[in-house]
């Protein structure tokens, strides 16, 4: 039977397109039906409803925005849940809390379904290029069966044990990503306010030991003032909250993440939620402006609190 795919957003659309272009027998569904037309043109079949999607597929990949959207697609908590899930393998590839995933796995198993957690690391461009990194968790046999299906979307897959091991791994990776990109934005702000040529700043970064595909991509977005979303600030804030929640549940300190959390809240509140995560520089600029306004004339920066 077809492989099902639900959720054709910023990440889901290119992921599903890569499956279709690789010849995967694919049926797709999206709450906004118009987003399915590009997939139809690529050879996928289109389901008119979530119920039809599950009726036509034995393995269903979910790339949906948040836990509520997942529950709605699965009809979780309703009599239809069992009919949709029984005998099927459910593969959520979005990011949810580990506790939510643990509970969903239990519910899926209770009605005779199979559950494989498969969150991905990467943003829009790696999704378009089929170069995402997937982290998988679940029953060993189920993971072995799902792993090759992900090849058109993910150039690497890593098995992370039992659920929710993959989501804990994803949140750890996200913690590093969020703090790294926020630090890069602050460094660019520092360089720009000291009159440095930002092109030379980016050149030095690109040639140095800290360079990476992420640093190169994000530094050039800052240089070009290109805030088109690869990973939207609002999504980064959501991920930040998930990481912070998991840290609090485990009694862990997360000092760098907490600072980033506040900055992304400010970024979204300023109206930049749909912009790329490098728009966090706007919150940093705003803090600089507030400090400058609060500093009496003639006092240096060292007098700031």
XYZ file of C-alpha atoms in Angstrom:
305
model
C 0.000 0.000 0.000
C 0.925 3.661 -0.264
C 3.093 5.475 2.255
C 1.022 8.223 3.857
C 2.340 11.722 4.542
C 0.466 14.368 6.521
C 1.654 17.972 6.834
C 2.972 20.025 3.914
C 4.386 23.046 5.696
C 7.827 24.653 5.527
C 9.573 21.320 6.123
C 6.920 18.805 5.154
C 6.432 19.999 1.580
C 10.050 19.439 0.441
C 10.266 16.199 2.413
C 7.160 14.799 0.719
C 8.367 16.022 -2.681
C 11.614 14.111 -2.245
C 9.659 10.960 -1.461
C 7.447 11.405 -4.514
C 10.350 12.183 -6.838
C 12.153 9.066 -5.609
C 9.211 6.968 -6.795
C 7.743 6.236 -3.375
C 4.078 5.223 -3.716
C 2.794 8.202 -1.783
C -0.557 9.536 -0.645
C -0.611 12.951 1.010
C -3.012 14.991 3.069
C -2.860 18.559 4.339
C -5.418 20.645 6.185
C -5.006 23.333 3.499
C -5.843 21.274 0.438
C -4.272 23.676 -2.066
C -0.816 22.758 -0.758
C -1.319 19.222 -2.097
C -1.361 20.248 -5.766
C 2.419 20.421 -6.112
C 2.604 16.900 -4.713
C -0.090 15.711 -7.103
C 1.974 17.096 -9.987
C 4.991 15.163 -8.668
C 3.049 11.885 -8.819
C 1.573 11.580 -5.334
C -2.060 10.770 -4.752
C -4.062 13.173 -2.619
C -6.396 12.155 0.194
C -9.452 14.299 0.790
C -9.299 13.794 4.561
C -7.094 12.418 7.303
C -9.412 9.413 7.550
C -8.868 8.637 3.865
C -5.104 8.983 4.295
C -5.053 6.320 7.000
C -7.408 4.084 5.053
C -5.017 4.066 2.084
C -1.668 3.709 3.869
C -0.071 1.193 6.221
C 2.779 3.507 7.193
C 1.907 7.137 7.866
C 4.518 9.866 8.310
C 3.386 12.906 10.299
C 5.121 16.264 9.811
C 2.601 18.384 11.647
C 2.922 21.606 13.629
C 2.471 20.635 17.243
C 0.885 18.032 19.435
C -2.695 19.193 18.945
C -2.385 18.829 15.173
C -1.031 15.296 15.595
C -3.897 14.337 17.899
C -6.449 15.744 15.449
C -4.980 13.869 12.491
C -5.001 10.623 14.458
C -8.461 11.331 15.933
C -6.861 10.595 19.293
C -9.333 10.579 22.131
C -12.244 9.673 19.827
C -13.724 6.323 18.739
C -12.059 6.778 15.332
C -8.552 6.553 16.776
C -8.453 2.770 16.801
C -9.762 2.486 13.252
C -7.112 4.867 11.933
C -4.162 3.429 13.833
C -4.719 -0.330 14.169
C -2.389 -2.316 11.934
C -0.458 0.786 10.885
C 2.969 2.189 11.608
C 2.827 5.780 12.799
C 6.003 7.820 12.200
C 5.949 11.345 13.691
C 8.887 13.344 12.295
C 8.085 16.699 13.881
C 9.223 17.877 17.300
C 7.034 17.323 20.358
C 7.759 16.943 24.037
C 9.265 13.589 25.051
C 6.435 13.064 27.540
C 3.837 13.539 24.805
C 5.592 11.054 22.541
C 5.834 8.487 25.314
C 2.099 8.752 25.921
C 1.245 8.608 22.225
C 3.329 5.480 21.758
C 1.395 3.795 24.559
C -1.938 4.772 22.994
C -0.882 3.620 19.511
C 0.258 0.256 20.850
C -2.929 -0.157 22.875
C -5.037 -0.257 19.692
C -2.694 -2.503 17.719
C -0.516 0.066 15.970
C 3.252 0.438 15.726
C 5.088 3.622 16.662
C 8.463 4.885 15.470
C 9.684 8.275 16.634
C 11.737 9.978 13.893
C 12.389 13.703 14.493
C 14.806 15.370 12.093
C 17.630 17.841 12.410
C 17.846 20.434 9.646
C 15.964 23.354 8.156
C 14.294 24.138 4.844
C 17.365 23.930 2.600
C 18.535 20.515 3.897
C 14.920 19.360 3.584
C 14.878 20.465 -0.063
C 18.195 18.738 -0.700
C 17.233 15.493 1.034
C 20.018 16.005 3.564
C 18.150 15.940 6.846
C 19.427 13.863 9.755
C 16.815 11.610 11.351
C 16.883 10.227 14.869
C 14.816 7.069 15.333
C 13.433 5.403 18.437
C 11.035 2.532 18.990
C 10.766 -1.219 18.632
C 13.899 -2.536 16.893
C 12.040 -4.392 14.149
C 9.821 -1.402 13.421
C 12.825 0.930 13.273
C 14.552 -1.416 10.825
C 11.461 -1.396 8.612
C 11.027 2.393 8.652
C 14.672 3.375 8.252
C 14.999 2.727 4.488
C 11.760 4.616 3.780
C 13.428 7.797 5.035
C 16.373 7.661 2.617
C 14.951 10.133 0.037
C 14.545 12.715 2.825
C 17.455 11.986 5.149
C 21.064 11.345 4.209
C 21.796 10.083 7.732
C 19.730 8.179 10.290
C 20.746 7.378 13.857
C 18.972 4.904 16.121
C 18.450 6.270 19.634
C 16.954 3.319 21.490
C 13.483 3.313 22.987
C 10.915 6.108 22.800
C 11.432 8.977 23.638
C 15.182 8.680 23.114
C 15.048 10.257 19.658
C 13.243 13.335 20.931
C 15.674 13.810 23.798
C 18.454 13.624 21.219
C 16.669 16.146 18.990
C 16.189 18.558 21.887
C 19.865 18.285 22.829
C 20.830 19.109 19.235
C 18.355 21.996 19.203
C 19.797 23.414 22.401
C 23.194 23.645 20.708
C 21.704 25.083 17.510
C 19.685 27.778 19.290
C 22.541 28.968 21.468
C 25.008 28.861 18.549
C 22.870 30.924 16.167
C 21.971 33.405 18.916
C 25.672 33.820 19.680
C 26.386 34.378 15.996
C 23.690 37.073 15.803
C 25.124 38.796 18.870
C 28.648 38.626 17.419
C 27.466 40.181 14.144
C 25.716 42.932 16.118
C 28.896 43.558 18.123
C 30.992 43.748 14.953
C 28.567 46.048 13.155
C 28.274 48.462 16.110
C 32.060 48.703 16.306
C 32.247 49.792 12.688
C 33.700 46.576 11.310
C 33.121 45.511 7.729
C 30.584 42.702 8.114
C 31.800 41.065 4.921
C 35.237 40.708 6.457
C 33.694 39.456 9.689
C 31.846 36.747 7.741
C 35.003 35.996 5.731
C 37.002 35.425 8.910
C 34.284 33.165 10.319
C 34.043 31.187 7.089
C 37.803 30.555 7.063
C 38.174 29.774 10.746
C 37.842 26.658 12.901
C 34.281 27.496 13.977
C 32.911 27.414 10.438
C 30.083 24.997 9.671
C 27.252 24.819 7.158
C 25.009 26.455 9.775
C 27.429 29.271 10.577
C 28.068 29.951 6.896
C 24.382 30.016 6.011
C 23.261 32.102 8.970
C 26.187 34.546 8.815
C 25.453 35.297 5.179
C 21.763 35.804 5.994
C 22.783 38.362 8.621
C 25.157 40.024 6.176
C 22.502 40.263 3.463
C 19.671 41.106 5.886
C 17.891 38.077 4.427
C 15.224 37.057 6.909
C 13.337 34.623 4.653
C 12.624 31.673 6.900
C 14.740 28.559 6.809
C 13.754 27.930 10.418
C 11.188 30.479 11.586
C 11.711 32.361 14.845
C 8.299 31.267 16.151
C 9.237 27.617 15.572
C 12.562 28.165 17.308
C 10.703 29.642 20.283
C 8.468 26.569 20.370
C 11.529 24.313 20.325
C 13.159 26.430 23.009
C 10.129 25.898 25.222
C 10.271 22.141 24.642
C 13.951 21.988 25.580
C 13.362 24.160 28.649
C 10.433 21.984 29.712
C 12.492 18.803 29.402
C 15.317 20.422 31.372
C 12.972 21.488 34.161
C 11.375 18.042 34.369
C 14.823 16.554 34.890
C 16.002 19.237 37.319
C 18.675 20.492 34.907
C 20.125 23.995 34.691
C 20.007 25.547 31.208
C 21.500 29.043 31.622
C 22.371 29.718 27.967
C 19.054 28.379 26.762
C 17.178 30.581 29.235
C 18.776 33.732 27.819
C 17.930 32.597 24.275
C 14.382 31.825 25.389
C 13.869 35.410 26.499
C 15.417 36.793 23.301
C 13.205 34.677 21.033
C 10.134 35.661 23.025
C 11.087 39.287 22.411
C 11.749 38.584 18.707
C 8.311 37.046 18.213
C 6.622 39.801 20.265
C 8.235 42.356 17.940
C 6.435 40.745 15.000
C 9.289 38.657 13.576
C 7.841 35.216 14.300
C 7.642 34.310 10.602
C 11.188 35.474 9.879
C 14.258 33.267 10.009
C 15.755 32.576 13.411
C 18.585 35.068 12.702
C 15.930 37.758 13.258
C 16.837 37.309 16.933
C 19.340 40.052 16.113
C 16.381 42.466 16.178
C 15.796 41.696 19.859
C 19.489 42.213 20.547
C 19.403 45.542 18.692
C 16.372 46.585 20.714
C 18.153 45.803 23.973
C 21.097 47.915 22.815
C 18.736 50.787 22.011
C 17.111 50.550 25.445
C 20.493 50.565 27.152
C 21.626 53.564 25.127
C 18.446 55.456 26.033
C 18.916 54.644 29.717
C 22.580 55.674 29.816
C 23.162 59.311 30.844
C 25.120 61.400 28.348
C 28.834 61.076 28.793
C 28.780 57.778 30.647
C 30.523 54.876 28.998
C 29.247 51.418 28.307
C 30.882 50.083 31.472
C 28.324 52.036 33.484
C 25.491 49.925 32.144
C 23.927 47.603 34.667
